[in-house]
Amino acid sequence: MQTEAASKAAGRAVSRTSNGFEYTFPAIRGVQAGREFYASMCPLRLIPKIFLFDEDDLSAELRAQRVLNKGRLPALARYILDNPEDYVFSALTASVDGDMVFECEGAEGAAHRTGQLRIPMDARFLINDGQHRRAAIEMALKESPDLGDETIAVVFFHDTGLARSQQMFADLNRHAVRPARSIGVLYDHRDVNAQITRSLAERSAIFKGFVEMEKSTLSARSRKLFTLSALYFGNQSLLQGLDLKQEEAAGLTQEFWGAMDTALPEWAMVRDKHLSAQEMRRDFIHSHGIALHALGRIGNSLLRDSSKASSWKKRVVPLKQVDWSRANADWEGRAIVGGRVSKSHQNVTLTVNYLRKHLGLELSPEEQRVEDAYLRGEA
């Protein structure tokens, strides 16, 4: 439904002057580093029409932004389309290569800072920050044109040349820090797996009190055994491709990690204070993310194989015989590279292969390819 604010913004977006057409945006004027800038609300349907990308075929030094990563767009567009009542997109930042005329509503105070921003339609708009959001909006509008009446905040700066635009891109991204994966899982209330993982971490006797909920790495002195993100990816690999309702999936994860706890006695030793969490992480690898991920993949293959699904608990019993200590030379090159546990896709696969052999399970063609390369010394 089109809001009153969106309707007004859309109605005033294009007007005509004696010299031709222009865009008119309700705006607020601000000042940074002695330069005026303007913040406005722009209807989504105008975003693809007026905001341009820098040319992809130009060399990096002649562009003012990075090349668009088209692989990111479907997920961003899907996010809007799947969450029409609660999606959130932050403001776009754009430089305007053309005249900008701000007509304030009064001579002083708040009225001097609010008014109408007029920009000729032949001006060039260049996005300094938000190009992927812009492209995702365009993609989403093709599937759901009604989104066009909604708005997004846009911050306009005057374009003073390529060097300034490049500096703006560098400054806007210089201090951007991607949040830790664990806190992303902690705060995500849409993702079913995130909900299941949080519940495990908060209620399961195995994990309660031993999961780091915010950080995705554990310090040497941490009393935690696992990170929330490691448990999340373990659950993700376990549940991959299984057609289960949320309650069923939650029950399965509880049952699976209970079986793993039985097969990995060091976990219980930490809970019973016979072994410290620091010693466990220092001397063993099965509290690290690579182990949880690999164990989840093993469980998934057993559950998806109809001939083994009903007996998966018995099939994982031989995991008790696995030597998970770092002193086990078998882990070098598989789970450990240069003395450090590696979470790369290749190392996860090599760890899975090692566990499959202990359980008498066949390798997939892709797993066999990785295994062969490792045995040839190419991994």
Short mmCIF file of C-alpha atoms in Angstrom, two decimals:
data_model
loop_
_atom_site.label_atom_id
_atom_site.label_comp_id
_atom_site.label_asym_id
_atom_site.label_seq_id
_atom_site.Cartn_x
_atom_site.Cartn_y
_atom_site.Cartn_z
CA MET A 1 0.00 0.00 0.00
CA GLN A 2 1.35 3.42 -0.96
CA THR A 3 1.93 5.64 2.05
CA GLU A 4 1.08 9.33 2.02
CA ALA A 5 4.76 10.25 2.22
CA ALA A 6 5.63 7.94 -0.65
CA SER A 7 2.77 9.33 -2.71
CA LYS A 8 3.98 12.90 -2.21
CA ALA A 9 7.57 11.94 -3.01
CA ALA A 10 6.48 10.12 -6.15
CA GLY A 11 4.23 12.96 -7.27
CA ARG A 12 6.96 15.56 -6.94
CA ALA A 13 9.82 13.50 -8.29
CA VAL A 14 9.56 14.99 -11.77
CA SER A 15 8.55 18.55 -12.58
CA ARG A 16 9.03 20.91 -15.48
CA THR A 17 10.87 24.20 -15.59
CA SER A 18 11.30 26.73 -18.32
CA ASN A 19 14.53 24.98 -19.30
CA GLY A 20 13.14 21.45 -19.34
CA PHE A 21 12.33 18.60 -16.98
CA GLU A 22 13.87 18.20 -13.57
CA TYR A 23 13.67 15.94 -10.55
CA THR A 24 12.32 17.51 -7.38
CA PHE A 25 12.95 15.79 -4.07
CA PRO A 26 11.77 16.84 -0.61
CA ALA A 27 15.09 17.09 1.21
CA ILE A 28 17.02 18.08 4.30
CA ARG A 29 20.23 20.08 3.89
CA GLY A 30 23.35 19.27 5.87
CA VAL A 31 27.02 20.20 5.89
CA GLN A 32 30.06 17.90 6.13
CA ALA A 33 33.66 19.08 5.75
CA GLY A 34 32.37 22.45 4.61
CA ARG A 35 30.34 20.93 1.76
CA GLU A 36 26.57 20.88 1.51
CA PHE A 37 24.79 17.57 1.03
CA TYR A 38 21.13 16.60 0.95
CA ALA A 39 19.12 13.68 2.30
CA SER A 40 15.85 12.69 0.68
CA MET A 41 13.39 9.85 0.19
CA CYS A 42 13.21 8.44 -3.32
CA PRO A 43 10.48 6.12 -4.70
CA LEU A 44 11.96 2.73 -5.52
CA ARG A 45 10.64 2.84 -9.07
CA LEU A 46 12.93 5.80 -9.82
CA ILE A 47 16.07 4.14 -8.48
CA PRO A 48 16.91 2.08 -11.62
CA LYS A 49 16.06 5.01 -13.89
CA ILE A 50 18.19 7.75 -12.46
CA PHE A 51 21.08 6.05 -10.67
CA LEU A 52 23.80 4.71 -12.94
CA PHE A 53 26.71 2.36 -12.45
CA ASP A 54 30.19 3.26 -13.48
CA GLU A 55 31.13 1.47 -16.70
CA ASP A 56 32.27 -2.09 -16.00
CA ASP A 57 34.65 -2.12 -18.95
CA LEU A 58 36.74 0.76 -17.62
CA SER A 59 39.96 -0.01 -15.82
CA ALA A 60 39.85 0.28 -12.04
CA GLU A 61 41.72 3.59 -11.94
CA LEU A 62 39.10 5.21 -14.20
CA ARG A 63 36.12 3.97 -12.17
CA ALA A 64 34.70 5.41 -8.96
CA GLN A 65 33.37 2.11 -7.61
CA ARG A 66 33.99 -1.64 -7.71
CA VAL A 67 32.57 -3.83 -10.46
CA LEU A 68 29.09 -5.12 -9.71
CA ASN A 69 29.07 -8.66 -8.32
CA LYS A 70 26.00 -10.02 -10.08
CA GLY A 71 26.13 -13.23 -8.07
CA ARG A 72 24.96 -11.29 -5.00
CA LEU A 73 21.85 -9.86 -6.62
CA PRO A 74 19.37 -12.78 -6.57
CA ALA A 75 19.74 -13.21 -2.81
CA LEU A 76 19.34 -9.47 -2.19
CA ALA A 77 16.28 -9.26 -4.44
CA ARG A 78 14.81 -12.38 -2.84
CA TYR A 79 15.30 -10.77 0.57
CA ILE A 80 13.02 -7.89 -0.45
CA LEU A 81 10.43 -10.09 -2.13
CA ASP A 82 10.27 -12.67 0.66
CA ASN A 83 10.01 -10.06 3.42
CA PRO A 84 7.68 -7.38 2.04
CA GLU A 85 6.53 -6.30 5.51
CA ASP A 86 9.86 -6.05 7.31
CA TYR A 87 12.82 -5.77 4.90
CA VAL A 88 15.34 -3.02 5.67
CA PHE A 89 17.69 -1.29 3.22
CA SER A 90 20.06 1.44 4.34
CA ALA A 91 20.50 4.67 2.41
CA LEU A 92 22.15 5.01 -0.98
CA THR A 93 24.90 7.58 -1.40
CA ALA A 94 25.21 9.31 -4.77
CA SER A 95 27.20 12.04 -6.46
CA VAL A 96 25.38 14.37 -8.83
CA ASP A 97 27.29 15.65 -11.86
CA GLY A 98 25.07 18.63 -12.56
CA ASP A 99 23.38 21.59 -10.93
CA MET A 100 21.55 21.08 -7.66
CA VAL A 101 19.29 23.86 -6.45
CA PHE A 102 17.95 23.70 -2.92
CA GLU A 103 14.91 25.83 -2.15
CA CYS A 104 14.53 26.06 1.63
CA GLU A 105 11.22 26.62 3.38
CA GLY A 106 12.41 29.49 5.51
CA ALA A 107 15.26 31.84 6.32
CA GLU A 108 16.40 30.34 9.61
CA GLY A 109 16.18 27.37 11.95
CA ALA A 110 14.65 24.06 10.84
CA ALA A 111 12.89 25.73 7.92
CA HIS A 112 16.28 26.77 6.52
CA ARG A 113 17.39 23.13 6.50
CA THR A 114 14.28 21.63 4.89
CA GLY A 115 12.91 22.23 1.42
CA GLN A 116 12.96 21.06 -2.19
CA LEU A 117 16.04 19.80 -4.02
CA ARG A 118 15.83 20.41 -7.77
CA ILE A 119 18.12 18.48 -10.13
CA PRO A 120 17.96 18.66 -13.96
CA MET A 121 17.05 15.37 -15.62
CA ASP A 122 20.15 15.56 -17.79
CA ALA A 123 22.39 15.49 -14.68
CA ARG A 124 24.38 12.30 -14.12
CA PHE A 125 23.83 10.38 -10.87
CA LEU A 126 26.65 8.11 -9.76
CA ILE A 127 26.24 5.75 -6.81
CA ASN A 128 29.15 5.92 -4.38
CA ASP A 129 27.68 3.40 -1.95
CA GLY A 130 24.80 0.99 -2.51
CA GLN A 131 25.21 -0.22 -6.09
CA HIS A 132 24.20 -3.78 -5.18
CA ARG A 133 21.12 -2.52 -3.35
CA ARG A 134 20.23 -0.47 -6.41
CA ALA A 135 20.54 -3.48 -8.74
CA ALA A 136 18.60 -5.71 -6.34
CA ILE A 137 15.79 -3.13 -6.23
CA GLU A 138 15.65 -3.16 -10.02
CA MET A 139 15.47 -6.96 -10.05
CA ALA A 140 12.77 -7.05 -7.36
CA LEU A 141 10.65 -4.44 -9.19
CA LYS A 142 10.45 -6.66 -12.26
CA GLU A 143 8.74 -9.34 -10.19
CA SER A 144 6.74 -7.04 -7.92
CA PRO A 145 6.07 -3.61 -9.50
CA ASP A 146 3.99 -2.56 -6.47
CA LEU A 147 7.24 -2.07 -4.58
CA GLY A 148 7.81 0.99 -6.73
CA ASP A 149 5.69 3.14 -4.42
CA GLU A 150 7.92 2.44 -1.43
CA THR A 151 10.90 4.64 -0.73
CA ILE A 152 14.57 4.46 0.18
CA ALA A 153 16.74 7.14 1.73
CA VAL A 154 19.25 8.75 -0.62
CA VAL A 155 22.11 11.08 0.31
CA PHE A 156 23.15 13.42 -2.52
CA PHE A 157 26.59 15.01 -2.81
CA HIS A 158 27.78 17.30 -5.58
CA ASP A 159 30.14 15.54 -7.97
CA THR A 160 33.42 17.45 -8.10
CA GLY A 161 35.30 14.98 -10.27
CA LEU A 162 36.59 11.43 -10.46
CA ALA A 163 39.20 11.83 -7.73
CA ARG A 164 36.59 13.07 -5.24
CA SER A 165 34.17 10.25 -6.15
CA GLN A 166 36.90 7.65 -5.73
CA GLN A 167 37.84 9.17 -2.37
CA MET A 168 34.21 9.05 -1.25
CA PHE A 169 34.03 5.34 -2.12
CA ALA A 170 37.24 4.68 -0.19
CA ASP A 171 36.08 6.70 2.83
CA LEU A 172 32.61 5.12 2.94
CA ASN A 173 34.08 1.62 2.90
CA ARG A 174 37.29 2.21 4.85
CA HIS A 175 35.84 1.52 8.27
CA ALA A 176 33.05 -0.86 7.29
CA VAL A 177 33.34 -4.02 9.38
CA ARG A 178 31.34 -7.12 8.60
CA PRO A 179 29.67 -8.35 11.80
CA ALA A 180 30.85 -11.66 13.22
CA ARG A 181 28.88 -14.61 11.85
CA SER A 182 27.90 -15.68 15.35
CA ILE A 183 26.12 -12.42 16.16
CA GLY A 184 24.43 -12.59 12.76
CA VAL A 185 23.00 -15.99 13.75
CA LEU A 186 22.09 -14.68 17.20
CA TYR A 187 20.05 -11.79 15.80
CA ASP A 188 18.49 -13.53 12.77
CA HIS A 189 14.85 -14.36 13.51
CA ARG A 190 13.89 -15.31 9.95
CA ASP A 191 16.35 -18.15 9.37
CA VAL A 192 14.90 -21.39 10.73
CA ASN A 193 18.35 -22.90 11.19
CA ALA A 194 19.40 -19.86 13.22
CA GLN A 195 16.37 -20.36 15.46
CA ILE A 196 17.17 -24.06 15.92
CA THR A 197 20.84 -23.31 16.63
CA ARG A 198 20.05 -20.64 19.23
CA SER A 199 17.66 -23.02 20.96
CA LEU A 200 20.35 -25.73 21.10
CA ALA A 201 22.91 -23.31 22.48
CA GLU A 202 20.53 -22.02 25.15
CA ARG A 203 18.75 -25.22 26.22
CA SER A 204 20.76 -28.30 25.31
CA ALA A 205 22.66 -29.90 28.18
CA ILE A 206 25.53 -30.48 25.73
CA PHE A 207 25.97 -26.89 24.63
CA LYS A 208 24.42 -24.67 27.33
CA GLY A 209 27.11 -22.45 28.79
CA PHE A 210 29.75 -23.62 26.33
CA VAL A 211 28.81 -21.63 23.20
CA GLU A 212 30.24 -18.21 22.37
CA MET A 213 27.16 -16.31 21.17
CA GLU A 214 28.77 -13.18 19.66
CA LYS A 215 32.28 -13.85 18.43
CA SER A 216 33.18 -16.27 15.63
CA THR A 217 36.61 -17.03 17.07
CA LEU A 218 37.59 -18.08 20.58
CA SER A 219 40.47 -16.54 22.47
CA ALA A 220 43.07 -18.80 24.05
CA ARG A 221 41.61 -18.10 27.50
CA SER A 222 37.94 -18.51 26.59
CA ARG A 223 35.95 -20.96 28.70
CA LYS A 224 33.69 -21.73 25.74
CA LEU A 225 34.03 -24.83 23.58
CA PHE A 226 32.13 -23.81 20.47
CA THR A 227 31.07 -20.70 18.58
CA LEU A 228 27.44 -20.16 17.62
CA SER A 229 28.45 -19.86 13.97
CA ALA A 230 30.28 -23.22 14.07
CA LEU A 231 27.19 -24.91 15.52
CA TYR A 232 25.04 -23.15 12.91
CA PHE A 233 27.10 -24.53 10.01
CA GLY A 234 27.16 -27.96 11.64
CA ASN A 235 23.35 -27.93 11.73
CA GLN A 236 23.19 -26.56 8.20
CA SER A 237 25.28 -29.42 6.84
CA LEU A 238 23.26 -31.95 8.87
CA LEU A 239 19.86 -30.71 7.64
CA GLN A 240 20.85 -30.00 4.02
CA GLY A 241 18.19 -31.34 1.65
CA LEU A 242 16.06 -32.95 4.37
CA ASP A 243 12.35 -32.15 4.08
CA LEU A 244 11.51 -31.56 7.73
CA LYS A 245 9.23 -29.23 9.62
CA GLN A 246 10.96 -26.92 12.08
CA GLU A 247 9.92 -28.97 15.11
CA GLU A 248 11.18 -32.17 13.46
CA ALA A 249 14.46 -30.53 12.48
CA ALA A 250 14.95 -29.21 16.01
CA GLY A 251 14.36 -32.67 17.45
CA LEU A 252 16.75 -34.25 14.97
CA THR A 253 19.58 -31.82 15.75
CA GLN A 254 19.14 -32.47 19.47
CA GLU A 255 19.22 -36.22 18.90
CA PHE A 256 22.18 -36.08 16.52
CA TRP A 257 24.44 -33.96 18.72
CA GLY A 258 23.46 -36.16 21.66
CA ALA A 259 24.81 -39.13 19.71
CA MET A 260 27.96 -37.17 18.89
CA ASP A 261 28.41 -36.30 22.55
CA THR A 262 28.36 -40.02 23.37
CA ALA A 263 30.93 -40.72 20.65
CA LEU A 264 33.22 -37.83 21.69
CA PRO A 265 33.86 -38.28 25.43
CA GLU A 266 36.12 -35.22 25.74
CA TRP A 267 33.05 -32.96 25.43
CA ALA A 268 31.59 -34.47 28.61
CA MET A 269 35.00 -34.27 30.31
CA VAL A 270 34.90 -30.49 29.91
CA ARG A 271 31.37 -30.27 31.29
CA ASP A 272 32.42 -32.44 34.23
CA LYS A 273 35.51 -30.26 34.75
CA HIS A 274 37.94 -33.10 34.22
CA LEU A 275 39.34 -31.13 31.28
CA SER A 276 39.33 -27.38 30.75
CA ALA A 277 37.92 -25.79 27.62
CA GLN A 278 41.33 -24.22 26.97
CA GLU A 279 43.04 -27.63 27.12
CA MET A 280 40.37 -29.17 24.95
CA ARG A 281 40.79 -26.60 22.16
CA ARG A 282 44.56 -26.67 22.47
CA ASP A 283 44.97 -30.44 22.31
CA PHE A 284 41.98 -31.61 20.22
CA ILE A 285 40.19 -30.50 17.07
CA HIS A 286 36.64 -31.75 17.62
CA SER A 287 35.32 -28.56 19.19
CA HIS A 288 36.44 -26.55 16.16
CA GLY A 289 34.08 -25.51 13.40
CA ILE A 290 35.66 -27.86 10.85
CA ALA A 291 34.77 -30.88 13.01
CA LEU A 292 31.15 -29.80 13.59
CA HIS A 293 30.75 -29.13 9.87
CA ALA A 294 32.26 -32.50 8.93
CA LEU A 295 30.18 -34.40 11.50
CA GLY A 296 27.06 -32.72 10.18
CA ARG A 297 27.88 -33.84 6.64
CA ILE A 298 28.42 -37.42 7.83
CA GLY A 299 25.06 -37.39 9.60
CA ASN A 300 23.35 -35.91 6.55
CA SER A 301 24.62 -38.64 4.23
CA LEU A 302 23.41 -41.34 6.64
CA LEU A 303 19.99 -39.73 7.01
CA ARG A 304 19.54 -39.26 3.27
CA ASP A 305 20.47 -42.88 2.53
CA SER A 306 17.22 -44.80 3.04
CA SER A 307 19.15 -48.01 3.74
CA LYS A 308 21.00 -46.37 6.64
CA ALA A 309 18.55 -43.75 7.91
CA SER A 310 16.94 -45.95 10.56
CA SER A 311 20.27 -47.18 11.91
CA TRP A 312 22.32 -44.00 11.80
CA LYS A 313 22.99 -44.05 15.55
CA LYS A 314 24.63 -47.46 15.31
CA ARG A 315 26.58 -46.41 12.23
CA VAL A 316 28.27 -43.50 14.04
CA VAL A 317 29.46 -45.57 17.03
CA PRO A 318 32.93 -46.16 15.44
CA LEU A 319 33.58 -42.43 15.78
CA LYS A 320 34.62 -43.31 19.34
CA GLN A 321 37.75 -44.86 17.85
CA VAL A 322 38.83 -41.69 16.04
CA ASP A 323 41.89 -40.01 17.51
CA TRP A 324 40.86 -36.34 17.58
CA SER A 325 44.06 -35.11 19.21
CA ARG A 326 46.26 -32.65 17.36
CA ALA A 327 49.11 -35.09 17.97
CA ASN A 328 47.51 -37.46 15.46
CA ALA A 329 49.64 -36.99 12.33
CA ASP A 330 46.67 -37.97 10.14
CA TRP A 331 45.16 -34.52 10.65
CA GLU A 332 48.11 -32.67 9.12
CA GLY A 333 47.05 -31.52 5.67
CA ARG A 334 43.46 -32.58 6.32
CA ALA A 335 42.22 -30.48 9.22
CA ILE A 336 45.49 -28.81 10.19
CA VAL A 337 47.66 -26.74 7.87
CA GLY A 338 50.92 -25.33 9.16
CA GLY A 339 49.97 -26.08 12.76
CA ARG A 340 46.60 -24.28 12.54
CA VAL A 341 43.12 -25.70 12.10
CA SER A 342 41.85 -24.77 8.63
CA LYS A 343 38.16 -24.27 7.80
CA SER A 344 38.55 -24.16 4.02
CA HIS A 345 36.11 -26.14 1.89
CA GLN A 346 38.90 -28.48 0.81
CA ASN A 347 39.96 -29.20 4.39
CA VAL A 348 36.37 -29.81 5.47
CA THR A 349 36.06 -32.36 2.64
CA LEU A 350 39.33 -34.07 3.60
CA THR A 351 38.13 -34.30 7.20
CA VAL A 352 34.82 -35.77 6.04
CA ASN A 353 36.75 -38.32 3.96
CA TYR A 354 38.79 -39.38 7.00
CA LEU A 355 35.63 -39.91 9.05
CA ARG A 356 33.89 -41.77 6.22
CA LYS A 357 36.73 -44.28 6.09
CA HIS A 358 36.41 -44.92 9.83
CA LEU A 359 32.68 -45.58 9.35
CA GLY A 360 33.11 -47.70 6.24
CA LEU A 361 31.25 -45.21 4.02
CA GLU A 362 31.98 -44.61 0.35
CA LEU A 363 33.24 -41.27 -0.90
CA SER A 364 31.27 -39.25 -3.42
CA PRO A 365 32.97 -38.56 -6.79
CA GLU A 366 33.86 -35.03 -5.67
CA GLU A 367 35.19 -36.28 -2.33
CA GLN A 368 37.24 -38.92 -4.14
CA ARG A 369 38.72 -36.27 -6.43
CA VAL A 370 39.81 -34.18 -3.42
CA GLU A 371 41.15 -37.29 -1.69
CA ASP A 372 43.18 -38.34 -4.74
CA ALA A 373 44.68 -34.88 -5.04
CA TYR A 374 45.62 -34.95 -1.34
CA LEU A 375 47.27 -38.38 -1.65
CA ARG A 376 49.24 -37.14 -4.67
CA GLY A 377 50.45 -34.23 -2.58
CA GLU A 378 48.53 -31.67 -4.63
CA ALA A 379 46.13 -30.54 -1.90
#
